[in-house]
Amino acid sequence: MQLPASSGRKGLTPSGLPALPLNRPNASASVPTWASGYMRGGHSPLFRGWNPPVRDPQDEVQQAWWRAAGRANDIIHNSGWVSGAIDQAVANTVGTGLRLSAMPDALALGMTESEASKWARIVEQRFELWSRNPYECDIEGRRTFGQMQAASFRAWFAPGEIVSECAWKPRPGGNYGTKVRLIPAHRLSQRTEFPRLVQGVRMDSDWMPLSYVFWRRQGLSEQEIEVKARDEHGRARIGHVYDGVAGQYRGISPLVPVLQVARQFDQLADATLTAALIKAVFAATVKSTEPTEEILKGLLTPQEQARMQNEGLSAFDCWASMNEGWYKNTTIDLGTKGRFAHLFPGQTLEFHHTKDSGSDYKDQALFLLRELLRCLGLTYESGTGDYTNATYSSVRMATGEIFQITLYRRRNIVAPFCQPHYEAWLEEEIANGDIPFPGGLDEFWARRTAACRCEWRGTPKPQADDLKTAKAHETYRNMGVATDEMIANDLGVDIEDVYRQRARERDMRKEYGLPENGAGVLPDPIADKLVTQKDD
């Protein structure tokens, strides 16, 4: 291809534009050229050797799942800080159990708002009968539904996922066949087969789960079984809950980022304690250029002196034997208080006293604990119970921020565990005719989503000062920017339950001739001022 001829003017390209200078790299230069791109063009010394690959999330999870789950289990079982923090997280998130608040879509179901509200109250009352009876709701007959929520959320911290089965088992004397079976997450197979089986989850072309592959014990052997995710009517058979990103089909422990931190904290505590004990054990030493009989006897304990006399050993032989054993075995006998250090002749021996073995231990320990508790979704004060340097404002701000994590985990971890079992129970109730539904079971299958819409409510946000919180609610309500339902939700109660109970108590007061005990008349400064001016 022939380029167009130059216009003849110096410094111009064939197209007539000014020529740009060419920056030719100097081959002999050893200093790299710095750029303004991301990561300084990769030349920063902090990035040298740091080249992790980018892979699909499913590959990352599959490679690390077993080790992450095992290490997280070990930390939970053996670390008092982690175990206690998880107890606190379970108490904050689940409490005594998330409570069902049915919210059916009245328009989609062809009901009025009043009819939908009455139907929802019937559902909630009937659900209490099932969920509070372990014989009815648990396949093992051990836990209430609230206890199963807590158990599943507690188990989520190690594998990063919750696996359960919507089982069916009628029992003598029971009213329900719907049961919940909690399945340990490690029972879900890790087998992967091209193209649609990933870590025990078989999926369709859109990567929606079709079935799950489990390992089930049969006597002394293990048998692989495959269970469909849903039945022919869309009822869930397997509940699989995890929190992940696009391209991830199994969960991973939320403790993975702090596994190393937990180990470092244990090592720091052990090293600090060992150093303190060593300095306490070696209470005194002796300085001498050569050993003498008296000095050697002073280095022996009463038991060793008795052994020397019984066995006819010299002080030097006994002392040498001690040294040999000492250097062969570095274990320190902490049971012998005030023991002398065993040193060879010519070694310097001097007095020691107990010193602070780690003046910065507290700062280092608190730094590690803060990182650990932050990953668990707790504030430092909540996780440790240490409110020494906390103020009302700091506690209020920290609680408000961290409570959003609690709400997130309720909505995205615990509630998805509860929902399929609630839907299975409601389907059975409608099929048996115990809960009326327009059109019966067939209509329920057609409008399952609208009928099963609900919220799972937990305990309210902790308050540093209940009186100030109540004043804030009162102020917002008087301003007209908050409703009774909003205040009730903030307190963790249902507004209809509150109104129903207040009406019941009002009728009881009338029956017994008791006065009303509602709030008194609030003062109105503006109205009082107008009345005063009128009187004047």
Coordinates of C-alpha atoms in Angstrom, one line a residue:
M1 CA 0.0 0.0 0.0
Q2 CA 1.4 3.4 -1.1
L3 CA 1.2 6.2 1.5
P4 CA 0.1 9.7 0.3
A5 CA 2.9 12.0 -0.6
S6 CA 4.0 14.6 2.0
S7 CA 2.9 18.2 1.5
G8 CA 6.5 19.2 1.7
R9 CA 6.1 21.2 4.9
K10 CA 8.6 20.2 7.6
G11 CA 7.2 18.5 10.7
L12 CA 3.9 17.5 9.1
T13 CA 2.6 13.9 8.5
P14 CA 1.2 12.9 5.1
S15 CA -2.2 13.7 6.4
G16 CA -1.2 17.3 7.2
L17 CA -1.3 16.8 11.0
P18 CA 1.7 17.7 13.2
A19 CA 4.1 14.8 13.8
L20 CA 4.2 13.4 17.3
P21 CA 7.6 12.7 18.8
L22 CA 8.4 9.0 19.1
N23 CA 9.4 7.9 22.6
R24 CA 11.8 5.0 21.9
P25 CA 12.7 3.0 24.9
N26 CA 16.4 3.0 25.8
A27 CA 17.6 -0.6 25.7
S28 CA 20.4 0.2 28.1
A29 CA 18.2 1.8 30.7
S30 CA 17.6 -0.3 33.9
V31 CA 15.1 1.9 35.6
P32 CA 11.5 1.1 34.5
T33 CA 9.3 3.8 33.1
W34 CA 6.6 4.7 35.6
A35 CA 3.0 5.1 34.3
S36 CA -0.1 6.7 35.7
G37 CA -2.2 3.5 35.1
Y38 CA -3.7 1.2 37.7
M39 CA -1.2 -0.3 40.1
R40 CA 1.5 2.0 38.7
G41 CA 1.7 -0.1 35.6
G42 CA 2.7 -3.1 37.7
H43 CA 6.2 -1.7 38.6
S44 CA 5.5 -0.9 42.2
P45 CA 7.8 -3.0 44.5
L46 CA 4.7 -3.8 46.6
F47 CA 3.2 -5.7 43.7
R48 CA 6.2 -7.8 42.8
G49 CA 5.4 -11.5 43.1
W50 CA 1.7 -10.7 43.8
N51 CA 0.0 -12.2 40.7
P52 CA -3.1 -14.2 41.8
P53 CA -5.1 -15.7 39.0
V54 CA -8.6 -14.7 38.2
R55 CA -10.9 -17.8 38.1
D56 CA -14.6 -18.5 38.2
P57 CA -16.1 -18.3 41.7
Q58 CA -17.2 -22.0 41.5
D59 CA -13.6 -23.1 41.0
E60 CA -12.4 -20.9 43.9
V61 CA -15.0 -22.3 46.2
Q62 CA -14.5 -25.9 45.2
Q63 CA -10.8 -25.8 45.7
A64 CA -11.0 -24.3 49.2
W65 CA -14.3 -25.7 50.5
W66 CA -13.1 -28.7 52.5
R67 CA -10.1 -27.0 54.1
A68 CA -12.1 -23.8 54.9
A69 CA -15.0 -25.7 56.5
G70 CA -12.6 -27.9 58.5
R71 CA -10.5 -25.0 59.8
A72 CA -13.5 -22.9 60.6
N73 CA -15.0 -25.8 62.5
D74 CA -11.8 -26.2 64.5
I75 CA -11.7 -22.5 65.3
I76 CA -15.3 -22.5 66.5
H77 CA -14.7 -25.6 68.6
N78 CA -11.5 -24.4 70.2
S79 CA -11.6 -20.6 70.4
G80 CA -13.6 -19.2 73.2
W81 CA -13.7 -15.8 71.5
V82 CA -15.1 -17.2 68.3
S83 CA -17.5 -19.5 70.0
G84 CA -18.8 -16.7 72.2
A85 CA -19.1 -14.3 69.3
I86 CA -21.1 -16.8 67.3
D87 CA -23.4 -17.2 70.3
Q88 CA -23.9 -13.4 70.3
A89 CA -24.5 -13.3 66.6
V90 CA -27.1 -16.1 66.8
A91 CA -28.8 -14.2 69.7
N92 CA -28.8 -10.9 67.7
T93 CA -30.0 -12.4 64.4
V94 CA -32.4 -15.2 65.4
G95 CA -33.0 -14.7 69.1
T96 CA -35.8 -17.0 70.2
G97 CA -36.8 -17.5 66.6
L98 CA -38.0 -15.2 63.8
R99 CA -41.8 -14.8 63.8
L100 CA -44.0 -15.2 60.8
S101 CA -45.9 -12.1 59.6
A102 CA -48.1 -13.2 56.8
M103 CA -48.6 -10.5 54.1
P104 CA -50.8 -12.1 51.3
D105 CA -51.3 -10.0 48.2
A106 CA -55.0 -9.2 48.4
L107 CA -55.4 -8.0 44.8
A108 CA -53.7 -11.1 43.3
L109 CA -55.9 -13.4 45.5
G110 CA -59.1 -11.6 44.7
M111 CA -59.7 -10.6 48.3
T112 CA -60.4 -7.3 50.0
E113 CA -57.8 -5.9 52.3
S114 CA -59.9 -6.8 55.3
E115 CA -60.4 -10.3 54.1
A116 CA -56.7 -10.7 53.4
S117 CA -55.8 -9.4 56.9
K118 CA -58.2 -11.8 58.6
W119 CA -56.9 -14.7 56.5
A120 CA -53.3 -13.8 57.4
R121 CA -54.2 -13.8 61.1
I122 CA -55.6 -17.3 60.8
V123 CA -52.5 -18.5 59.0
E124 CA -50.2 -17.0 61.7
Q125 CA -52.2 -18.6 64.6
R126 CA -52.3 -22.0 62.9
F127 CA -48.5 -21.8 62.1
E128 CA -47.8 -21.3 65.8
L129 CA -49.4 -24.7 66.6
W130 CA -47.0 -26.4 64.1
S131 CA -43.8 -24.4 64.7
R132 CA -43.8 -24.6 68.5
N133 CA -44.2 -28.4 68.7
P134 CA -41.1 -30.4 68.0
Y135 CA -43.2 -33.5 67.5
E136 CA -45.0 -31.8 64.6
C137 CA -42.3 -29.8 62.9
D138 CA -39.0 -31.6 63.4
I139 CA -38.3 -34.9 61.6
E140 CA -36.2 -35.8 64.7
G141 CA -38.8 -34.6 67.2
R142 CA -36.1 -32.6 69.0
R143 CA -36.4 -28.9 68.2
T144 CA -39.0 -26.2 67.7
F145 CA -38.9 -24.3 64.4
G146 CA -37.2 -21.4 66.2
Q147 CA -34.6 -23.7 67.6
M148 CA -34.0 -25.1 64.1
Q149 CA -33.5 -21.5 62.8
A150 CA -30.8 -21.0 65.4
A151 CA -29.2 -24.3 64.8
S152 CA -29.1 -23.8 61.0
F153 CA -27.7 -20.2 61.4
R154 CA -25.1 -21.4 63.8
A155 CA -24.1 -24.2 61.4
W156 CA -23.8 -21.7 58.6
F157 CA -20.6 -20.1 60.0
A158 CA -18.4 -23.2 59.2
P159 CA -19.5 -24.3 55.7
G160 CA -21.1 -21.1 54.6
E161 CA -24.4 -22.7 53.6
I162 CA -27.6 -24.3 55.1
V163 CA -29.1 -27.5 53.7
S164 CA -32.5 -28.8 54.7
E165 CA -35.2 -31.1 53.4
C166 CA -39.0 -30.5 53.3
A167 CA -39.8 -34.0 54.6
W168 CA -43.1 -35.7 55.0
K169 CA -43.8 -38.0 57.9
P170 CA -47.3 -38.3 59.6
R171 CA -47.1 -39.5 63.2
P172 CA -49.6 -41.1 65.5
G173 CA -51.3 -38.4 67.6
G174 CA -49.9 -35.6 65.3
N175 CA -51.9 -33.3 63.0
Y176 CA -49.3 -32.6 60.4
G177 CA -47.1 -34.6 58.0
T178 CA -44.9 -31.7 57.0
K179 CA -41.5 -32.0 58.7
V180 CA -38.1 -30.2 58.6
R181 CA -34.9 -32.3 58.2
L182 CA -31.6 -30.4 58.9
I183 CA -28.8 -31.9 56.8
P184 CA -25.1 -31.2 57.6
A185 CA -23.7 -29.3 54.6
H186 CA -20.7 -31.7 54.2
R187 CA -23.3 -34.4 53.3
L188 CA -23.9 -32.5 50.0
S189 CA -21.5 -34.1 47.5
Q190 CA -18.5 -32.3 46.1
R191 CA -18.7 -34.3 42.9
T192 CA -18.5 -32.2 39.7
E193 CA -19.3 -33.5 36.2
F194 CA -19.3 -31.6 32.9
P195 CA -21.4 -29.7 32.1
R196 CA -24.1 -29.2 34.7
L197 CA -23.2 -30.9 37.9
V198 CA -21.2 -28.6 40.2
Q199 CA -20.3 -29.7 43.7
G200 CA -23.3 -31.9 44.0
V201 CA -25.8 -29.5 42.5
R202 CA -27.2 -30.5 39.1
M203 CA -28.6 -27.6 37.1
D204 CA -30.4 -26.9 33.9
S205 CA -29.2 -24.9 30.9
D206 CA -30.0 -21.7 32.9
W207 CA -28.1 -22.9 35.9
M208 CA -31.2 -23.3 38.1
P209 CA -30.9 -26.3 40.5
L210 CA -32.7 -29.4 39.4
S211 CA -31.5 -31.9 41.9
Y212 CA -28.9 -32.4 44.7
V213 CA -26.5 -35.3 45.2
F214 CA -26.0 -36.4 48.8
W215 CA -23.9 -39.0 50.6
R216 CA -26.2 -41.0 53.0
R217 CA -25.0 -43.5 55.6
Q218 CA -26.2 -47.0 55.1
G219 CA -24.9 -49.0 58.0
L220 CA -21.1 -48.9 57.8
S221 CA -21.1 -47.7 54.2
E222 CA -21.9 -44.5 52.3
Q223 CA -24.5 -44.4 49.6
E224 CA -24.9 -41.6 47.0
I225 CA -28.4 -40.5 46.4
E226 CA -29.9 -37.8 44.2
V227 CA -33.0 -35.8 45.3
K228 CA -35.0 -33.4 43.1
A229 CA -35.1 -29.8 44.1
R230 CA -38.9 -29.5 43.6
D231 CA -41.8 -31.7 43.0
E232 CA -44.2 -31.6 40.0
H233 CA -46.3 -28.8 41.6
G234 CA -43.3 -26.6 42.4
R235 CA -43.1 -27.4 46.1
A236 CA -39.5 -27.2 47.3
R237 CA -38.0 -30.5 48.5
I238 CA -34.5 -29.3 49.3
G239 CA -33.6 -25.9 50.8
H240 CA -30.1 -24.7 49.9
V241 CA -29.2 -21.3 51.3
Y242 CA -25.8 -19.5 50.9
D243 CA -24.6 -15.9 50.3
G244 CA -22.4 -15.6 47.2
V245 CA -21.7 -13.9 43.9
A246 CA -22.5 -14.6 40.3
G247 CA -21.1 -17.9 39.1
Q248 CA -21.0 -19.4 42.7
Y249 CA -23.2 -22.4 43.3
R250 CA -22.0 -23.5 46.8
G251 CA -21.3 -21.4 49.9
I252 CA -18.0 -20.8 51.6
S253 CA -17.4 -20.0 55.3
P254 CA -17.7 -16.3 56.2
L255 CA -14.8 -17.0 58.6
V256 CA -12.3 -17.6 55.8
P257 CA -10.9 -14.1 55.8
V258 CA -10.1 -14.3 59.5
L259 CA -8.9 -17.9 59.9
Q260 CA -5.3 -16.7 59.9
V261 CA -6.2 -13.9 62.3
A262 CA -7.7 -16.4 64.8
R263 CA -4.6 -18.4 64.7
Q264 CA -2.4 -15.4 65.2
F265 CA -4.5 -14.4 68.2
D266 CA -4.0 -17.9 69.8
Q267 CA -0.3 -17.7 69.1
L268 CA 0.0 -14.3 70.6
A269 CA -1.8 -15.3 73.7
D270 CA 0.2 -18.5 74.1
A271 CA 3.6 -16.8 73.5
T272 CA 2.8 -14.0 75.9
L273 CA 1.7 -16.4 78.6
T274 CA 4.7 -18.7 78.1
A275 CA 7.1 -15.8 78.3
A276 CA 5.5 -14.6 81.6
L277 CA 5.6 -18.1 83.1
I278 CA 9.3 -18.6 82.1
K279 CA 10.3 -15.4 83.8
A280 CA 8.3 -16.5 86.9
V281 CA 9.9 -19.9 87.0
F282 CA 13.5 -18.7 86.8
A283 CA 13.5 -16.8 90.1
A284 CA 17.2 -16.6 90.7
T285 CA 20.6 -17.7 89.3
V286 CA 24.1 -17.7 90.6
K287 CA 27.3 -16.2 89.0
S288 CA 30.4 -18.3 89.3
T289 CA 33.5 -19.1 87.2
E290 CA 33.7 -22.7 88.4
P291 CA 31.3 -25.0 90.1
T292 CA 31.9 -25.8 93.8
E293 CA 30.2 -28.4 96.0
E294 CA 28.2 -25.8 97.8
I295 CA 27.1 -24.0 94.6
L296 CA 26.1 -27.3 93.0
K297 CA 24.1 -28.4 95.9
G298 CA 22.4 -25.0 95.8
L299 CA 21.3 -25.7 92.2
L300 CA 19.6 -29.0 93.3
T301 CA 16.1 -29.3 94.6
P302 CA 15.5 -31.2 97.8
Q303 CA 14.3 -34.2 95.8
E304 CA 17.5 -34.2 93.7
Q305 CA 19.7 -33.9 96.8
A306 CA 17.9 -36.9 98.4
R307 CA 18.5 -38.9 95.2
M308 CA 22.2 -38.0 95.3
Q309 CA 22.5 -39.3 98.8
N310 CA 20.5 -42.5 98.1
E311 CA 22.3 -43.4 94.9
G312 CA 25.8 -42.4 96.1
L313 CA 26.2 -39.8 93.3
S314 CA 28.5 -36.8 93.6
A315 CA 27.1 -33.3 93.3
F316 CA 28.9 -32.8 90.0
D317 CA 27.5 -36.1 88.6
C318 CA 24.0 -35.2 89.6
W319 CA 24.4 -31.6 88.3
A320 CA 25.8 -32.9 85.0
S321 CA 22.9 -35.3 84.7
M322 CA 20.5 -32.4 85.2
N323 CA 22.2 -30.4 82.5
E324 CA 22.1 -33.3 80.0
G325 CA 18.4 -33.8 80.6
W326 CA 17.7 -30.1 80.5
Y327 CA 19.3 -29.7 77.0
K328 CA 17.7 -32.9 75.7
N329 CA 14.2 -31.9 76.8
T330 CA 13.2 -28.2 76.6
T331 CA 10.0 -28.7 78.5
I332 CA 9.8 -26.5 81.5
D333 CA 8.5 -27.9 84.8
L334 CA 6.1 -25.1 85.8
G335 CA 5.1 -27.0 89.0
T336 CA 8.4 -26.3 90.8
K337 CA 8.4 -22.7 92.1
G338 CA 11.6 -20.7 92.4
R339 CA 13.7 -23.2 90.5
F340 CA 17.3 -22.3 89.7
A341 CA 18.4 -22.2 86.1
H342 CA 20.8 -25.1 85.2
L343 CA 23.9 -23.8 83.5
F344 CA 27.3 -25.3 82.8
P345 CA 30.5 -24.1 84.6
G346 CA 31.8 -20.8 83.1
Q347 CA 28.3 -19.7 82.0
T348 CA 27.1 -16.4 83.4
L349 CA 24.5 -16.8 86.1
E350 CA 22.6 -13.8 87.4
F351 CA 19.5 -12.7 89.2
H352 CA 16.2 -12.2 87.3
H353 CA 13.0 -10.6 88.3
T354 CA 9.5 -10.9 86.7
K355 CA 9.0 -8.2 84.1
D356 CA 6.1 -7.2 81.8
S357 CA 6.6 -9.6 79.0
G358 CA 4.5 -7.7 76.5
S359 CA 3.5 -4.2 77.2
D360 CA 1.9 -3.9 73.8
Y361 CA 0.1 -7.2 74.1
K362 CA -3.3 -5.6 74.8
D363 CA -3.1 -3.3 71.8
Q364 CA -2.1 -6.2 69.5
A365 CA -4.8 -8.5 70.9
L366 CA -7.5 -5.8 70.6
F367 CA -6.5 -5.1 67.0
L368 CA -6.8 -8.8 66.1
L369 CA -10.1 -9.1 68.0
R370 CA -11.6 -6.1 66.2
E371 CA -10.9 -7.7 62.8
L372 CA -12.2 -11.0 63.9
L373 CA -15.5 -9.6 65.4
R374 CA -16.0 -7.3 62.4
C375 CA -16.0 -10.4 60.1
L376 CA -18.6 -12.0 62.4
G377 CA -20.9 -9.0 62.2
L378 CA -20.4 -7.8 65.7
T379 CA -19.1 -4.6 67.4
Y380 CA -16.1 -4.9 69.6
E381 CA -18.2 -4.0 72.7
S382 CA -20.9 -6.5 71.9
G383 CA -18.4 -9.3 71.1
T384 CA -16.1 -8.8 74.1
G385 CA -18.5 -7.2 76.7
D386 CA -15.9 -4.5 77.2
Y387 CA -17.6 -1.1 77.3
T388 CA -14.7 0.7 79.1
N389 CA -14.1 3.4 76.6
A390 CA -17.5 3.4 75.0
T391 CA -19.8 6.5 75.1
Y392 CA -23.5 6.7 74.4
S393 CA -22.9 8.2 71.0
S394 CA -20.3 5.7 69.9
V395 CA -22.4 2.7 71.1
R396 CA -25.5 4.1 69.4
M397 CA -23.6 4.7 66.1
A398 CA -21.9 1.3 66.2
T399 CA -25.1 -0.5 67.0
G400 CA -27.0 1.3 64.2
E401 CA -24.4 0.3 61.6
I402 CA -23.8 -3.3 62.7
F403 CA -27.6 -3.9 63.0
Q404 CA -27.8 -3.5 59.2
I405 CA -25.7 -6.7 59.0
T406 CA -28.1 -8.4 61.3
L407 CA -31.1 -7.4 59.2
Y408 CA -29.2 -8.5 56.0
R409 CA -28.5 -11.9 57.5
R410 CA -32.1 -12.3 58.7
R411 CA -33.4 -11.5 55.2
N412 CA -30.9 -13.4 53.1
I413 CA -29.8 -16.3 55.4
V414 CA -32.4 -17.2 58.0
A415 CA -35.6 -16.2 56.1
P416 CA -34.7 -18.2 52.9
F417 CA -34.3 -21.2 55.2
C418 CA -37.8 -20.6 56.8
Q419 CA -39.7 -19.8 53.6
P420 CA -39.8 -23.2 51.8
H421 CA -40.9 -25.0 55.0
Y422 CA -43.6 -22.4 55.7
E423 CA -44.9 -22.9 52.1
A424 CA -44.9 -26.7 52.5
W425 CA -46.9 -26.4 55.7
L426 CA -49.4 -23.9 54.2
E427 CA -49.9 -26.2 51.3
E428 CA -50.8 -29.1 53.6
E429 CA -53.2 -26.9 55.6
I430 CA -55.0 -25.8 52.5
A431 CA -55.1 -29.3 51.2
N432 CA -56.7 -30.6 54.4
G433 CA -59.2 -27.8 54.5
D434 CA -58.0 -26.5 57.9
I435 CA -57.2 -23.0 56.3
P436 CA -59.8 -21.8 53.8
F437 CA -58.5 -20.6 50.5
P438 CA -60.6 -19.3 47.5
G439 CA -60.5 -22.0 44.8
G440 CA -58.8 -24.6 47.0
L441 CA -55.5 -26.3 46.4
D442 CA -55.4 -25.9 42.7
E443 CA -55.9 -22.1 43.0
F444 CA -53.1 -22.1 45.7
W445 CA -50.7 -23.8 43.3
A446 CA -51.5 -21.2 40.7
R447 CA -51.1 -18.3 43.1
R448 CA -48.5 -19.7 45.5
T449 CA -46.3 -16.6 45.4
A450 CA -49.1 -14.2 46.3
A451 CA -50.4 -16.4 49.0
C452 CA -47.1 -17.1 50.7
R453 CA -45.8 -13.6 50.8
C454 CA -44.6 -12.8 54.3
E455 CA -42.0 -11.3 56.5
W456 CA -39.9 -13.0 59.2
R457 CA -39.5 -10.6 62.1
G458 CA -36.9 -10.7 64.8
T459 CA -36.0 -8.9 67.9
P460 CA -35.6 -5.1 67.6
K461 CA -32.4 -3.2 67.4
P462 CA -30.6 -2.9 70.8
Q463 CA -30.9 0.6 72.3
A464 CA -28.4 2.3 74.5
D465 CA -31.1 4.5 76.1
D466 CA -34.7 3.4 75.9
L467 CA -36.1 6.7 77.1
K468 CA -34.3 8.7 74.4
T469 CA -35.5 6.2 71.8
A470 CA -39.1 6.6 73.1
K471 CA -38.8 10.4 72.9
A472 CA -37.5 10.1 69.3
H473 CA -40.5 7.9 68.4
E474 CA -42.9 10.4 70.0
T475 CA -41.3 13.3 68.3
Y476 CA -41.5 11.7 64.8
R477 CA -45.1 10.6 65.4
N478 CA -46.2 14.1 66.4
M479 CA -44.4 15.5 63.4
G480 CA -46.5 13.2 61.2
V481 CA -43.5 11.4 59.6
A482 CA -43.8 8.1 61.5
T483 CA -46.8 5.8 61.9
D484 CA -47.7 3.4 64.7
E485 CA -46.8 0.5 62.4
M486 CA -43.3 2.0 61.8
I487 CA -42.8 2.4 65.6
A488 CA -44.0 -1.2 66.2
N489 CA -41.7 -2.6 63.5
D490 CA -38.8 -0.7 65.2
L491 CA -39.7 -2.4 68.5
G492 CA -40.0 -5.8 66.9
V493 CA -43.7 -6.3 67.4
D494 CA -46.7 -6.6 65.0
I495 CA -49.0 -3.5 65.1
E496 CA -52.2 -5.7 64.7
D497 CA -51.1 -7.8 67.7
V498 CA -50.6 -4.6 69.7
Y499 CA -54.0 -3.2 68.7
R500 CA -55.8 -6.5 69.4
Q501 CA -54.2 -6.8 72.8
R502 CA -55.0 -3.2 73.7
A503 CA -58.6 -3.7 72.7
R504 CA -58.8 -6.8 74.8
E505 CA -57.3 -5.0 77.8
R506 CA -59.7 -2.1 77.3
D507 CA -62.7 -4.5 77.5
M508 CA -61.3 -6.1 80.6
R509 CA -60.9 -2.7 82.3
K510 CA -64.5 -1.9 81.5
E511 CA -65.6 -5.3 82.9
Y512 CA -63.8 -4.7 86.2
G513 CA -64.6 -1.0 86.3
L514 CA -61.0 0.2 86.0
P515 CA -60.0 3.6 84.6
E516 CA -58.2 3.9 81.3
N517 CA -54.4 4.1 81.7
G518 CA -53.5 5.6 78.3
A519 CA -51.2 8.6 77.8
G520 CA -52.2 11.9 79.4
V521 CA -52.8 15.1 77.5
L522 CA -49.6 16.5 76.1
P523 CA -48.8 20.1 76.9
D524 CA -49.2 22.6 74.0
P525 CA -47.1 25.7 74.6
I526 CA -48.7 27.7 71.7
A527 CA -52.3 27.0 72.8
D528 CA -51.4 27.8 76.5
K529 CA -49.9 31.1 75.3
L530 CA -53.0 32.0 73.4
V531 CA -55.2 31.2 76.4
T532 CA -53.0 33.4 78.6
Q533 CA -53.2 36.3 76.2
K534 CA -57.0 36.0 76.0
D535 CA -57.4 36.0 79.8
D536 CA -55.2 39.2 80.0

